[in-house]
């Protein structure tokens, strides 16, 4: 069991390192942002005493070292302070939006991985087939088209030219009556964003699956398996995909930060009420507590899902358990 | 090496971005026509914007009109007669045969006109209702319309310009401020190429150094550099770029630096793996045995070894940077004075391209970015094959 322990020590150490760097960067970056933060809250007619009181409220009157320690304590307890623009606790604002973001990202990502894997394996088996051409084209689109441009075109097509989907928002205004109606309304608002993310995401994934499976198909153990008389289907889905799984999961892990970036853009295009859009608005509005909190939470989520994916890699790759060379 | 399509595309982009604007008159920031005009070729059921000069001759200017009456009409410019005319006028002849006097030009040999159909006095002098917006009197039927200067003395010079604001204008139409989208598109090429290429050069330089040191020197340096790469790869890129762009200002040079600093990881990994095998090569071992300093080995032999693949990496890295730049500009984190494709998409979204269905504001910048990225990827692949001919044909 020793190698496993070492593996996890390294992974957890790496994750802690990322969080520490983000914490330090977060602290200094947001304190170096241009403009006087208090000025955005403050009316210029306020007295100097009122201004000092406000600065004390946000802890801006303390020396930098003390500010940093206070900041660390607040980050550990997820207390991000009050938003400059809405005067509500930042955590409350973020938690209110988090379900929207997760409802967008989780189905979109699962669907694109599922679709990508299936199409990738089919494309690997039948070179030159329609599926392969589709995979190659979709891959080229996902690497060269700006995601937000594709989404804007989809929005123009399906919300303006053929108005089947709503133009903006996460929920109709006013919201419909009844739990089920609200749920249906939310799904209606999410359908186009999720579809666009799947459309943009599955190509790259399928391309990788195809390349890996093609490579695995040429290996000796596959020839042996075929010689044993294992059926084509089981050969492909059972053996080839199974062997290609570890690098795929590593790739999945590496693509997680990109998903968060995608959330910012997608939520901006479709005007969704999510964390990414919240981060953008805070950055544009110089709302430090809000921007810092959102950035920190997004990083935590990324690092957390990274660790989770790591765990899955370990399950799929027995070489790590036996202490063999780590696969990259 | 055969000329790839990507080379042609890049040549066209370079020409359009840097040379063509020199020949085209006009400031891209100035409005040229009504806001949200469609491209000329788009919707032939709607009137195009027209701008006609009225010549000095008796025949005047004729043009064909086969649409609804336009929303406005203006006449500006100067007329100079050889002598003071006793009787002269600017005449408008409609397809149905009606004759309108747009302006009386008699009694003076130099006239400066500034007529606009929105002007009440002008409408009343034409016998149009001051409250009815329509110009149906002037455009009574589909057919040929003639505008001419009628006078009893010869006209020496005329710079009269009749302008009709239509629904269609130019190659790519106009945006929410009436600016020419085609000109904006041309100027956008520069920003994408400038930021894309320079930022990739910065990142390649960092990646080359980091990769060589990590792979060749190894040890603690390797661990440190590769840990740094891992950390940078596990932080969401766009939020970091957003915060930095807001912090450091939004200028192009800052953008180049920010993008360069956050996209060297892939290059470093590639170079590192090459440097690892380079270190073990017999001739390098020989060099070390002869006492060559590390710097000499890396500069004289290491860099030339990785250079071909590095070139391919540079070309393959450009699309990522162009896309990041466009994303930042789209989110509104770019200098509003700099015209770029991302900025055009940002303005399309914020100023109602979706509520007016202005697709011509989306497609030129979006497809421009995509085409540029595809061209660089193809170029990168060509360079890769050149660097490693074994790849040829192996990649389907």
XYZ file of C-alpha atoms in Angstrom:
724
model
C 0.000 0.000 0.000
C 3.023 2.305 0.335
C 3.085 3.583 -3.259
C -0.570 4.550 -3.014
C 0.180 6.559 0.077
C 3.067 8.299 -1.626
C 0.901 9.000 -4.639
C -1.774 10.601 -2.521
C 0.710 12.575 -0.447
C 2.015 14.047 -3.680
C -1.439 14.774 -5.084
C -2.757 16.326 -1.899
C 0.457 18.316 -1.554
C -0.013 19.606 -5.103
C -3.613 20.550 -4.419
C -2.665 22.351 -1.194
C 0.055 24.154 -3.129
C -2.457 25.388 -5.715
C -4.849 26.595 -3.028
C -2.043 28.365 -1.148
C -0.813 30.144 -4.278
C -4.338 31.154 -5.201
C -4.918 32.471 -1.680
C -1.799 34.623 -1.726
C -2.385 35.796 -5.295
C -6.013 36.526 -4.506
C -5.050 38.664 -1.549
C -2.510 40.800 -3.346
C -4.176 40.963 -6.765
C -7.435 42.303 -5.446
C -5.711 44.826 -3.230
C -3.743 46.132 -6.195
C -6.798 46.593 -8.385
C -7.189 50.111 -9.731
C -9.555 52.599 -8.190
C -10.492 53.294 -4.608
C -12.783 50.457 -3.529
C -14.586 52.477 -0.913
C -15.307 55.201 -3.456
C -17.737 52.932 -5.291
C -19.861 52.493 -2.164
C -19.360 55.924 -0.824
C -21.119 59.073 -1.786
C -18.476 61.836 -2.186
C -20.561 64.004 0.162
C -19.952 61.599 3.057
C -17.858 62.905 5.904
C -14.285 61.593 6.468
C -15.545 59.878 9.645
C -18.134 57.954 7.713
C -15.485 56.964 5.208
C -13.162 55.769 7.973
C -16.015 53.795 9.481
C -16.664 52.118 6.153
C -12.978 51.316 5.724
C -12.977 49.799 9.193
C -16.026 47.740 8.246
C -14.128 46.230 5.309
C -10.893 46.029 7.336
C -9.034 48.310 4.945
C -7.560 50.441 7.743
C -5.405 47.645 9.185
C -1.738 47.055 8.271
C -1.263 44.676 5.328
C 0.071 41.790 7.470
C -2.892 41.902 9.815
C -5.194 42.167 6.810
C -3.616 39.024 5.393
C -4.092 36.984 8.571
C -7.676 38.179 8.927
C -8.146 37.308 5.263
C -6.812 33.772 5.776
C -9.204 33.210 8.666
C -12.120 34.487 6.644
C -11.215 32.351 3.617
C -11.040 29.241 5.800
C -14.568 29.926 7.040
C -15.862 31.042 3.611
C -16.624 34.464 5.023
C -15.995 36.694 2.017
C -17.527 39.801 3.515
C -20.177 42.024 2.003
C -20.354 42.719 -1.683
C -19.590 46.352 -2.450
C -22.358 46.631 -4.988
C -25.274 44.784 -3.360
C -24.281 45.029 0.340
C -25.201 41.370 0.790
C -22.798 38.650 2.013
C -20.779 37.412 -0.948
C -21.164 33.781 0.078
C -24.942 34.162 0.027
C -24.755 35.678 -3.464
C -22.525 32.876 -4.723
C -24.531 30.071 -3.128
C -27.654 31.499 -4.701
C -26.015 31.228 -8.130
C -24.051 28.003 -7.681
C -26.972 25.642 -8.432
C -27.492 27.423 -11.753
C -23.847 26.974 -12.700
C -23.793 23.318 -11.660
C -27.067 22.670 -13.475
C -25.383 24.030 -16.587
C -21.974 22.398 -16.321
C -22.660 18.929 -14.965
C -25.174 17.770 -17.598
C -23.259 19.513 -20.377
C -19.995 17.906 -19.422
C -21.386 14.431 -18.796
C -23.278 14.474 -22.091
C -20.307 15.642 -24.118
C -18.013 13.029 -22.560
C -20.580 10.305 -23.176
C -21.266 11.360 -26.752
C -17.578 11.932 -27.403
C -16.571 8.499 -26.135
C -19.231 6.657 -28.124
C -18.497 8.560 -31.335
C -14.757 8.292 -30.785
C -14.865 4.515 -30.450
C -17.122 4.203 -33.499
C -14.796 6.466 -35.469
C -11.798 4.376 -34.413
C -13.385 1.166 -35.636
C -14.585 2.440 -38.973
C -11.937 4.666 -40.484
C -13.303 6.813 -43.274
C -16.859 6.260 -42.073
C -19.305 9.142 -41.675
C -18.797 9.041 -37.912
C -15.084 9.617 -38.328
C -15.627 12.567 -40.624
C -18.113 14.055 -38.160
C -15.642 13.591 -35.314
C -12.811 15.228 -37.238
C -14.998 18.179 -38.229
C -16.379 18.656 -34.709
C -12.864 18.466 -33.316
C -11.666 21.173 -35.699
C -14.646 23.346 -34.720
C -14.013 22.982 -31.021
C -10.338 23.912 -31.364
C -10.648 26.813 -33.765
C -14.049 28.456 -33.348
C -14.497 30.822 -30.433
C -16.971 29.053 -28.163
C -18.911 32.243 -27.461
C -19.252 32.959 -31.170
C -20.804 29.530 -31.836
C -23.122 30.119 -28.890
C -24.085 33.566 -30.147
C -24.926 32.144 -33.558
C -27.012 29.396 -31.932
C -28.764 31.998 -29.814
C -29.512 34.131 -32.855
C -30.800 31.092 -34.727
C -32.904 29.456 -32.039
C -34.036 32.474 -30.051
C -34.465 35.120 -32.732
C -34.907 33.567 -36.182
C -36.795 30.521 -34.856
C -37.911 31.649 -31.407
C -38.050 28.255 -29.703
C -35.782 29.102 -26.799
C -35.611 32.175 -24.551
C -33.208 34.968 -25.450
C -31.765 35.402 -21.975
C -31.917 34.513 -18.309
C -32.245 31.437 -16.113
C -35.910 31.868 -15.301
C -38.856 33.645 -16.885
C -39.903 36.976 -15.432
C -42.306 36.689 -13.702
C -41.587 33.061 -12.775
C -44.427 30.592 -13.375
C -46.540 29.125 -10.568
C -45.886 25.707 -9.097
C -42.738 23.652 -8.518
C -43.043 21.595 -11.683
C -43.690 24.590 -13.873
C -40.632 26.334 -12.423
C -38.539 23.225 -13.027
C -39.756 22.998 -16.616
C -39.058 26.690 -17.106
C -35.522 26.280 -15.815
C -34.888 23.330 -18.125
C -36.280 25.340 -21.041
C -33.821 28.139 -20.233
C -30.895 25.738 -19.831
C -31.542 23.613 -22.924
C -29.751 25.813 -25.444
C -26.697 26.578 -23.255
C -26.252 22.885 -22.417
C -26.726 21.881 -26.048
C -24.155 24.436 -27.174
C -21.607 23.218 -24.634
C -22.123 19.617 -25.734
C -21.765 20.638 -29.369
C -18.521 22.436 -28.589
C -17.186 19.841 -26.189
C -17.707 16.428 -27.693
C -15.483 16.965 -30.736
C -12.195 17.326 -28.933
C -13.065 14.495 -26.618
C -14.074 12.176 -29.457
C -10.882 12.974 -31.331
C -8.762 11.965 -28.350
C -10.758 8.789 -27.737
C -10.422 7.859 -31.388
C -6.653 8.407 -31.449
C -6.120 6.443 -28.247
C -8.313 3.540 -29.313
C -6.657 3.383 -32.744
C -3.291 3.170 -30.992
C -4.468 0.515 -28.548
C -6.002 -1.557 -31.345
C -2.544 -2.115 -32.823
C -1.040 -3.495 -29.626
C -0.077 -7.114 -29.075
C -2.657 -7.911 -26.409
C -5.406 -6.836 -28.779
C -4.133 -9.202 -31.441
C -4.082 -11.944 -28.837
C -7.601 -11.093 -27.704
C -8.772 -11.211 -31.282
C -6.988 -14.515 -31.796
C -8.825 -15.912 -28.792
C -12.018 -15.244 -30.715
C -13.443 -12.424 -28.650
C -16.218 -10.637 -30.498
C -15.509 -7.338 -32.207
C -17.912 -5.459 -30.014
C -16.484 -6.712 -26.740
C -12.983 -6.221 -28.080
C -13.676 -2.574 -28.759
C -15.819 -1.518 -25.814
C -14.356 -3.874 -23.239
C -10.697 -4.240 -24.027
C -9.626 -1.273 -26.134
C -11.596 1.338 -24.230
C -10.551 -0.150 -20.917
C -6.885 0.146 -21.895
C -7.382 3.709 -23.092
C -9.161 4.736 -19.884
C -6.232 5.997 -17.744
C -4.967 8.599 -20.221
C -8.571 9.594 -20.901
C -9.213 10.230 -17.236
C -5.990 12.225 -17.022
C -7.239 14.311 -19.896
C -10.599 14.729 -18.181
C -8.704 16.014 -15.177
C -6.696 18.453 -17.237
C -9.789 19.813 -18.949
C -11.623 20.686 -15.717
C -10.154 24.210 -15.378
C -11.267 24.886 -18.942
C -14.820 24.015 -17.959
C -14.852 26.852 -15.435
C -13.611 29.259 -18.115
C -16.398 27.969 -20.336
C -18.917 28.728 -17.606
C -17.943 32.408 -17.548
C -18.394 32.737 -21.310
C -21.552 30.641 -21.556
C -23.247 32.487 -18.727
C -22.337 35.785 -20.364
C -23.699 34.814 -23.773
C -26.980 33.467 -22.412
C -27.216 35.972 -19.517
C -27.527 33.150 -17.005
C -27.689 33.869 -13.309
C -24.527 31.913 -12.414
C -21.189 32.178 -10.630
C -19.176 32.853 -13.802
C -21.312 35.814 -14.752
C -21.110 36.974 -11.126
C -17.304 36.880 -11.322
C -17.330 38.912 -14.526
C -19.693 41.537 -13.139
C -17.612 41.833 -9.982
C -14.356 42.208 -11.903
C -15.875 44.827 -14.187
C -17.470 46.653 -11.259
C -14.342 46.561 -9.056
C -16.283 44.653 -6.419
C -13.227 43.123 -4.681
C -14.859 40.933 -2.034
C -17.227 39.473 -4.599
C -14.590 38.902 -7.287
C -12.120 37.467 -4.800
C -14.695 35.150 -3.269
C -15.980 33.909 -6.597
C -12.459 33.343 -7.923
C -11.436 31.488 -4.771
C -14.510 29.265 -4.777
C -14.143 28.459 -8.480
C -10.533 27.421 -7.882
C -11.530 25.308 -4.896
C -14.157 23.557 -6.986
C -11.615 22.936 -9.746
C -9.010 21.573 -7.351
C -11.631 19.456 -5.598
C -12.860 17.912 -8.836
C -9.239 17.392 -9.820
C -8.707 15.281 -6.713
C -11.895 13.370 -7.389
C -10.783 12.655 -10.941
C -7.399 11.606 -9.545
C -9.164 9.056 -7.406
C -10.905 7.714 -10.504
C -7.586 7.522 -12.375
C -6.209 5.480 -9.539
C -9.141 3.081 -9.727
C -8.700 2.716 -13.471
C -4.924 2.388 -13.545
C -3.658 -0.463 -11.377
C -0.072 0.502 -12.151
C -0.309 3.294 -9.598
C -1.339 0.813 -6.912
C 1.567 -1.499 -7.621
C 4.004 1.402 -7.654
C 4.763 1.332 -11.370
C 5.655 4.381 -13.406
C 2.943 6.971 -13.262
C 1.206 7.398 -16.559
C 1.125 10.828 -18.132
C 7.361 22.347 -49.512
C 4.090 22.680 -51.356
C 2.158 25.890 -50.724
C -0.564 24.927 -48.261
C -3.969 26.598 -48.300
C -3.188 28.038 -44.904
C -0.264 29.982 -46.335
C -2.583 31.579 -48.880
C -5.152 32.398 -46.208
C -2.511 34.023 -44.025
C -1.172 35.994 -46.976
C -4.677 37.285 -47.725
C -5.200 38.187 -44.070
C -1.877 40.025 -43.923
C -2.751 41.942 -47.081
C -6.260 42.784 -45.865
C -5.102 43.749 -42.408
C -2.080 45.862 -43.180
C -2.192 47.022 -46.803
C -5.851 47.286 -47.737
C -6.748 49.899 -45.070
C -4.109 52.177 -46.601
C -6.010 52.237 -49.888
C -9.470 52.522 -48.388
C -10.415 55.982 -47.361
C -12.198 56.598 -44.147
C -11.795 56.309 -40.430
C -13.316 53.077 -39.101
C -14.565 54.967 -36.050
C -16.729 57.350 -38.076
C -20.357 56.539 -38.827
C -20.986 56.168 -42.547
C -24.632 55.143 -42.793
C -27.731 54.455 -40.735
C -27.158 52.189 -37.713
C -27.803 48.455 -38.212
C -27.800 48.665 -42.024
C -27.688 45.240 -43.622
C -24.981 44.240 -46.086
C -25.871 45.389 -49.631
C -26.138 41.854 -50.966
C -28.344 40.624 -48.149
C -32.020 41.487 -48.479
C -32.947 42.807 -51.908
C -36.520 43.594 -50.863
C -35.235 46.558 -48.883
C -33.741 49.773 -50.186
C -29.976 50.209 -50.142
C -28.343 53.337 -48.793
C -27.499 55.608 -51.707
C -25.089 58.444 -52.114
C -25.324 60.177 -55.510
C -23.421 63.137 -56.918
C -25.410 65.459 -59.151
C -23.348 66.317 -62.272
C -23.236 69.696 -63.984
C -24.878 68.561 -67.248
C -28.465 69.091 -68.276
C -29.135 65.329 -68.113
C -28.409 65.185 -64.409
C -28.253 61.969 -62.487
C -30.677 59.106 -63.018
C -31.017 56.108 -60.777
C -33.404 53.234 -60.491
C -35.671 52.884 -57.482
C -37.758 49.783 -56.828
C -38.462 49.817 -53.130
C -40.663 51.500 -50.552
C -40.122 55.214 -49.980
C -37.059 55.706 -47.760
C -36.984 57.138 -44.259
C -35.042 60.229 -45.187
C -33.312 62.244 -47.844
C -30.616 64.878 -47.701
C -28.886 67.119 -50.214
C -25.600 68.797 -49.360
C -22.904 70.533 -51.348
C -22.148 73.500 -53.537
C -23.189 74.699 -56.977
C -21.249 77.300 -58.937
C -22.783 78.927 -62.022
C -20.744 80.621 -64.753
C -22.933 83.730 -64.427
C -25.711 84.691 -62.083
C -28.725 82.758 -63.393
C -32.079 84.469 -63.610
C -33.852 81.154 -63.390
C -32.321 77.978 -61.930
C -33.455 75.114 -59.730
C -32.585 71.666 -58.459
C -35.196 69.426 -60.040
C -36.394 65.995 -58.949
C -38.319 63.971 -61.570
C -40.258 60.986 -60.287
C -40.956 57.779 -62.217
C -44.627 58.736 -62.432
C -43.658 61.968 -64.202
C -44.120 64.439 -61.351
C -41.619 67.251 -61.119
C -40.472 68.638 -57.761
C -38.307 71.660 -57.141
C -35.987 70.638 -54.330
C -34.425 74.071 -54.186
C -34.589 77.312 -56.095
C -31.115 78.307 -57.281
C -31.824 81.559 -59.156
C -30.440 85.019 -58.460
C -27.043 84.011 -57.122
C -24.093 82.363 -58.840
C -22.851 80.375 -55.847
C -25.143 78.223 -53.736
C -24.399 76.119 -50.700
C -27.154 73.643 -49.974
C -27.876 71.727 -46.825
C -31.319 70.223 -47.182
C -32.730 67.465 -45.063
C -36.135 65.835 -45.314
C -36.410 65.940 -41.534
C -36.499 69.734 -41.798
C -40.055 71.085 -41.538
C -39.439 74.059 -43.846
C -38.022 71.792 -46.535
C -41.010 69.455 -46.296
C -43.471 72.314 -46.524
C -41.639 73.846 -49.502
C -42.006 70.467 -51.220
C -45.691 70.374 -50.413
C -45.281 67.374 -48.107
C -47.073 67.018 -44.838
C -44.750 68.112 -42.038
C -46.129 65.366 -39.803
C -46.208 62.444 -42.200
C -42.760 60.911 -42.130
C -43.062 59.357 -45.545
C -41.473 60.707 -48.692
C -44.085 59.075 -50.890
C -44.378 62.143 -53.086
C -40.782 61.931 -54.208
C -40.814 58.151 -54.589
C -44.253 57.681 -56.094
C -43.562 54.621 -58.243
C -40.834 52.075 -58.942
C -38.686 53.179 -61.850
C -36.080 55.718 -62.907
C -35.658 58.860 -60.859
C -33.758 61.834 -62.229
C -32.104 64.651 -60.260
C -30.759 67.546 -62.289
C -29.809 71.190 -62.135
C -31.961 73.241 -64.474
C -30.742 76.727 -65.329
C -30.528 79.295 -68.133
C -26.751 79.638 -67.728
C -24.139 76.857 -67.794
C -23.213 75.243 -64.502
C -19.503 75.497 -63.867
C -19.109 73.200 -60.906
C -21.354 71.044 -58.742
C -20.525 69.042 -55.659
C -24.115 68.271 -54.757
C -24.548 65.001 -52.949
C -27.948 63.331 -52.602
C -27.997 60.881 -49.715
C -30.756 58.345 -49.110
C -30.401 56.336 -45.918
C -31.392 52.782 -46.774
C -31.599 49.489 -44.976
C -28.532 48.096 -46.748
C -25.036 49.482 -46.916
C -21.550 48.291 -47.806
C -20.025 44.858 -47.976
C -20.734 43.854 -44.365
C -23.329 46.464 -43.322
C -23.020 48.812 -40.372
C -23.058 48.422 -36.600
C -25.076 50.106 -33.844
C -23.274 53.412 -34.381
C -23.459 53.272 -38.169
C -19.793 52.355 -38.580
C -18.665 50.300 -41.557
C -18.378 46.673 -40.368
C -16.048 45.797 -43.248
C -13.520 48.447 -42.178
C -13.817 47.350 -38.550
C -13.246 43.774 -39.676
C -10.073 44.771 -41.552
C -8.695 46.658 -38.554
C -9.543 43.692 -36.316
C -7.140 41.474 -38.259
C -4.220 43.534 -36.982
C -5.066 43.104 -33.330
C -5.583 39.370 -33.607
C -2.324 38.852 -35.512
C -0.342 41.236 -33.332
C -1.506 39.819 -30.004
C -1.532 36.220 -31.246
C 1.981 36.168 -32.670
C 3.706 38.311 -30.048
C 2.136 36.528 -27.085
C 3.130 33.160 -28.535
C 6.692 34.419 -29.020
C 6.773 35.449 -25.358
C 5.339 32.133 -24.221
C 7.678 30.156 -26.515
C 10.673 31.960 -25.113
C 9.611 31.130 -21.561
C 8.653 27.580 -22.526
C 11.931 27.008 -24.373
C 14.048 28.145 -21.434
C 11.971 26.344 -18.844
C 11.854 23.144 -20.901
C 15.588 23.103 -21.657
C 16.541 23.759 -18.057
C 14.040 21.261 -16.681
C 14.985 18.523 -19.135
C 18.721 19.043 -19.409
C 19.704 20.251 -15.964
C 17.075 18.186 -14.159
C 17.083 17.787 -10.405
C 15.476 20.433 -8.225
C 15.061 22.809 -11.179
C 13.094 20.154 -13.038
C 10.866 19.438 -10.042
C 10.228 23.116 -9.414
C 9.442 23.939 -13.046
C 7.209 20.947 -13.591
C 5.327 21.634 -10.338
C 4.802 25.197 -11.570
C 3.457 23.841 -14.840
C 1.085 21.535 -12.937
C -0.159 24.402 -10.763
C -0.729 26.691 -13.763
C -2.545 23.926 -15.603
C -4.924 23.280 -12.717
C -6.049 26.889 -12.260
C -8.940 28.068 -14.442
C -7.236 30.242 -17.043
C -9.948 32.672 -18.059
C -10.795 33.966 -14.547
C -7.085 34.564 -13.941
C -6.773 36.447 -17.220
C -9.903 38.452 -16.414
C -8.549 39.542 -13.044
C -5.114 40.365 -14.483
C -6.558 42.271 -17.433
C -8.681 44.336 -15.068
C -5.674 44.870 -12.801
C -2.895 45.691 -15.260
C -4.946 47.726 -17.614
C -6.287 46.674 -20.927
C -3.600 47.826 -23.352
C -2.374 45.531 -26.111
C 1.139 45.164 -24.680
C -0.182 44.222 -21.271
C -2.446 41.702 -22.964
C 0.508 40.209 -24.863
C 2.441 39.834 -21.604
C -0.464 38.378 -19.627
C -1.344 35.863 -22.333
C 2.319 34.965 -22.827
C 2.867 34.359 -19.123
C -0.047 31.949 -18.940
C 0.394 29.843 -22.058
C 3.953 28.517 -21.987
C 3.162 25.242 -20.181
C 2.601 23.056 -23.225
C 5.777 24.268 -24.928
C 7.780 23.668 -21.751
C 6.559 20.074 -21.578
C 7.354 19.379 -25.235
C 10.805 20.943 -25.021
C 11.510 19.142 -21.761
C 10.808 15.726 -23.227
C 13.077 16.550 -26.176
C 15.778 17.844 -23.880
C 15.630 14.615 -21.874
C 16.538 12.531 -24.906
C 19.000 15.183 -26.096
C 20.862 14.875 -22.814
C 21.374 11.153 -23.333
C 22.529 11.454 -26.984
C 26.109 10.140 -27.473
C 27.379 13.334 -29.087
C 26.128 15.406 -26.178
C 27.799 13.019 -23.803
C 30.956 13.524 -25.864
C 30.625 17.285 -25.586
C 30.304 17.011 -21.831
C 33.336 14.743 -21.695
C 35.299 17.346 -23.668
C 34.386 19.856 -20.987
C 31.904 22.012 -22.907
C 29.980 24.295 -20.558
C 26.255 23.610 -20.155
C 25.305 26.987 -21.595
C 27.373 26.312 -24.715
C 25.859 22.870 -25.223
C 22.321 24.188 -24.851
C 22.805 27.297 -26.967
C 24.886 25.691 -29.714
C 23.268 22.241 -29.919
C 20.200 22.166 -27.708
C 18.246 25.009 -29.279
C 18.902 23.926 -32.904
C 17.696 20.429 -31.989
C 14.365 21.592 -30.600
C 13.925 24.510 -33.014
C 11.924 22.774 -35.787
C 9.413 21.397 -33.334
C 9.386 24.706 -31.488
C 8.392 26.464 -34.708
C 5.519 24.041 -35.128
C 4.599 24.675 -31.511
C 4.564 28.416 -32.104
C 2.161 28.073 -35.017
C -0.017 25.630 -33.074
C -0.029 27.962 -30.067
C -1.332 30.998 -31.919
C -4.992 29.832 -32.108
C -5.203 29.411 -28.341
C -3.914 32.907 -27.726
C -6.128 34.458 -30.391
C -9.137 32.743 -28.835
C -8.174 33.923 -25.333
C -7.704 37.487 -26.540
C -11.054 37.388 -28.296
C -12.717 35.955 -25.177
C -11.314 38.721 -22.987
C -12.396 41.396 -25.431
C -15.800 39.753 -25.760
C -16.239 39.908 -21.995
C -15.582 43.649 -22.160
C -12.068 43.492 -20.725
C -10.324 45.196 -23.611
C -9.529 48.795 -24.423
C -12.759 50.218 -25.886
C -10.723 52.435 -28.235
C -8.970 49.493 -29.880
C -10.975 47.815 -32.618
C -10.717 44.046 -32.391
C -12.849 41.108 -33.404
C -13.603 40.234 -29.800
C -14.635 43.817 -29.133
C -16.952 43.722 -32.171
C -18.666 40.645 -30.747
C -18.884 42.328 -27.352
C -20.591 45.351 -28.862
C -22.867 43.160 -30.962
C -24.060 41.479 -27.772
C -24.364 44.616 -25.630
C -26.014 46.815 -28.224
C -28.839 44.610 -29.314
C -27.640 42.412 -32.170
C -29.965 39.749 -30.761
C -33.015 41.942 -30.508
C -32.540 43.283 -34.048
C -31.299 40.005 -35.518
C -28.142 41.684 -36.793
C -26.302 38.567 -37.917
C -23.856 40.618 -40.000
C -22.325 41.910 -36.785
C -21.587 38.365 -35.595
C -20.438 36.452 -38.640
C -17.502 38.547 -39.946
C -15.525 38.714 -36.684
C -16.448 35.183 -35.589
C -15.640 33.518 -38.882
C -12.518 35.677 -39.160
C -11.221 34.323 -35.854
C -12.084 30.766 -36.829
C -10.433 30.991 -40.248
C -7.298 32.547 -38.796
C -7.086 29.815 -36.145
C -7.635 27.033 -38.685
C -4.930 28.525 -40.909
C -2.427 28.625 -38.067
C -3.269 25.061 -37.069
C -2.740 23.848 -40.622
C 0.530 25.769 -40.799
C 1.605 24.217 -37.512
C 0.844 20.766 -38.816
C 2.843 21.456 -41.973
C 5.773 22.589 -39.845
C 5.422 19.500 -37.679
C 5.647 17.273 -40.716
C 8.645 19.230 -41.918
C 10.306 18.818 -38.511
C 9.438 15.128 -38.286
C 8.704 13.603 -41.715
C 7.557 10.357 -40.081
C 4.285 12.108 -39.240
C 3.470 12.463 -42.928
C 0.590 10.208 -43.869
C 0.522 8.653 -40.433
C -1.960 11.235 -39.290
C -5.339 10.673 -40.819
